[in-house]
Amino acid sequence: YNRANWFFDNGLRFGRFNTGYSMAMAQASQYREDIHDLTELTVTKQDTYHTVGVIFFVLNFQLIMAGRLGVHGPSPPGWLLGLYWTNICSALMFLVTFTWTAMHASARA
């Protein structure tokens, strides 16, 4: 039994322990960075979808307000106005769902 060898081995053992611990910390940091990158990608995509949804909201309201049928001339038949308003209202319904889902996904990610 050699006391000098034991101290030398003890120093190596402690260095190996510290190296393993620092590698485990670096690995956990990489996992956190990967998760952060994935959530940042999701948030960016959902923010883009939200912006597109708001633009379509504006276009839809412009169709309702300024693009009304029958304002600058004779009114079209009732069945055509019924189809027009049905399409406008269904587009608004889908836009509300679209933008709400985009905001919710962006906030949850």
Short mmCIF file of C-alpha atoms in Angstrom, two decimals:
data_model
loop_
_atom_site.label_atom_id
_atom_site.label_comp_id
_atom_site.label_asym_id
_atom_site.label_seq_id
_atom_site.Cartn_x
_atom_site.Cartn_y
_atom_site.Cartn_z
CA TYR A 1 0.00 0.00 0.00
CA ASN A 2 1.55 3.25 -1.21
CA ARG A 3 0.24 6.49 0.23
CA ALA A 4 1.58 8.62 -2.66
CA ASN A 5 -0.17 6.44 -5.23
CA TRP A 6 -3.42 6.67 -3.26
CA PHE A 7 -3.26 10.48 -3.26
CA PHE A 8 -2.41 10.47 -6.97
CA ASP A 9 -5.34 8.13 -7.72
CA ASN A 10 -7.61 10.21 -5.51
CA GLY A 11 -6.77 13.33 -7.56
CA LEU A 12 -7.50 11.47 -10.80
CA ARG A 13 -10.73 10.07 -9.37
CA PHE A 14 -11.90 13.55 -8.37
CA GLY A 15 -10.97 14.95 -11.79
CA ARG A 16 -12.91 12.14 -13.50
CA PHE A 17 -15.91 12.85 -11.25
CA ASN A 18 -15.81 16.58 -12.07
CA THR A 19 -15.43 15.91 -15.81
CA GLY A 20 -18.40 13.53 -15.82
CA TYR A 21 -20.49 16.00 -13.87
CA SER A 22 -19.64 18.88 -16.20
CA MET A 23 -20.44 16.69 -19.24
CA ALA A 24 -23.83 15.82 -17.75
CA MET A 25 -24.53 19.51 -17.15
CA ALA A 26 -23.54 20.34 -20.74
CA GLN A 27 -25.82 17.57 -22.04
CA ALA A 28 -28.78 18.88 -20.02
CA SER A 29 -28.04 22.38 -21.33
CA GLN A 30 -28.15 21.07 -24.90
CA TYR A 31 -31.54 19.46 -24.22
CA ARG A 32 -32.85 22.74 -22.84
CA GLU A 33 -31.47 24.61 -25.85
CA ASP A 34 -33.16 22.15 -28.23
CA ILE A 35 -36.50 22.56 -26.48
CA HIS A 36 -36.09 26.35 -26.52
CA ASP A 37 -35.37 26.26 -30.27
CA LEU A 38 -38.41 24.08 -30.97
CA THR A 39 -40.75 26.30 -28.98
CA GLU A 40 -39.27 29.43 -30.58
CA LEU A 41 -39.96 27.93 -34.01
CA THR A 42 -43.56 27.19 -33.03
CA VAL A 43 -44.12 30.68 -31.61
CA THR A 44 -42.69 32.31 -34.75
CA LYS A 45 -44.91 30.25 -37.04
CA GLN A 46 -48.02 30.93 -34.96
CA ASP A 47 -47.28 34.66 -34.84
CA THR A 48 -47.04 34.63 -38.63
CA TYR A 49 -50.36 32.80 -38.86
CA HIS A 50 -51.90 35.33 -36.48
CA THR A 51 -50.68 38.22 -38.65
CA VAL A 52 -52.12 36.60 -41.77
CA GLY A 53 -55.43 36.04 -39.95
CA VAL A 54 -55.63 39.70 -38.94
CA ILE A 55 -54.96 40.77 -42.54
CA PHE A 56 -57.81 38.54 -43.70
CA PHE A 57 -60.02 40.03 -40.97
CA VAL A 58 -59.37 43.49 -42.40
CA LEU A 59 -60.11 42.28 -45.93
CA ASN A 60 -63.29 40.60 -44.79
CA PHE A 61 -64.55 43.71 -43.01
CA GLN A 62 -63.73 45.79 -46.06
CA LEU A 63 -65.87 43.44 -48.11
CA ILE A 64 -68.68 43.83 -45.59
CA MET A 65 -68.50 47.63 -45.34
CA ALA A 66 -67.19 49.05 -48.61
CA GLY A 67 -67.89 46.15 -50.94
CA ARG A 68 -71.59 45.78 -50.21
CA LEU A 69 -73.61 44.56 -53.13
CA GLY A 70 -76.36 46.85 -54.35
CA VAL A 71 -75.00 50.14 -52.96
CA HIS A 72 -73.96 51.79 -56.24
CA GLY A 73 -76.54 50.24 -58.49
CA PRO A 74 -79.52 47.96 -58.54
CA SER A 75 -79.61 45.35 -55.82
CA PRO A 76 -78.84 41.78 -56.89
CA PRO A 77 -81.38 39.02 -56.32
CA GLY A 78 -82.03 37.83 -52.79
CA TRP A 79 -80.59 34.36 -53.35
CA LEU A 80 -77.27 35.90 -54.46
CA LEU A 81 -77.16 38.16 -51.40
CA GLY A 82 -77.94 35.13 -49.25
CA LEU A 83 -74.96 33.27 -50.69
CA TYR A 84 -72.76 36.36 -50.31
CA TRP A 85 -73.62 36.88 -46.63
CA THR A 86 -73.38 33.17 -45.88
CA ASN A 87 -69.86 33.11 -47.31
CA ILE A 88 -68.85 36.29 -45.49
CA CYS A 89 -70.18 35.00 -42.14
CA SER A 90 -68.59 31.57 -42.54
CA ALA A 91 -65.28 33.25 -43.43
CA LEU A 92 -65.53 35.33 -40.26
CA MET A 93 -66.27 32.23 -38.22
CA PHE A 94 -63.22 30.42 -39.60
CA LEU A 95 -61.05 33.51 -39.14
CA VAL A 96 -62.05 33.79 -35.49
CA THR A 97 -61.21 30.12 -34.96
CA PHE A 98 -57.96 30.49 -36.93
CA THR A 99 -56.67 33.53 -35.03
CA TRP A 100 -57.77 32.21 -31.64
CA THR A 101 -55.99 28.90 -32.29
CA ALA A 102 -52.85 30.75 -33.45
CA MET A 103 -52.82 32.95 -30.33
CA HIS A 104 -53.46 29.98 -28.06
CA ALA A 105 -50.70 27.88 -29.65
CA SER A 106 -48.26 30.78 -29.47
CA ALA A 107 -49.02 31.37 -25.82
CA ARG A 108 -48.82 27.69 -24.88
CA ALA A 109 -45.54 26.97 -26.66
#
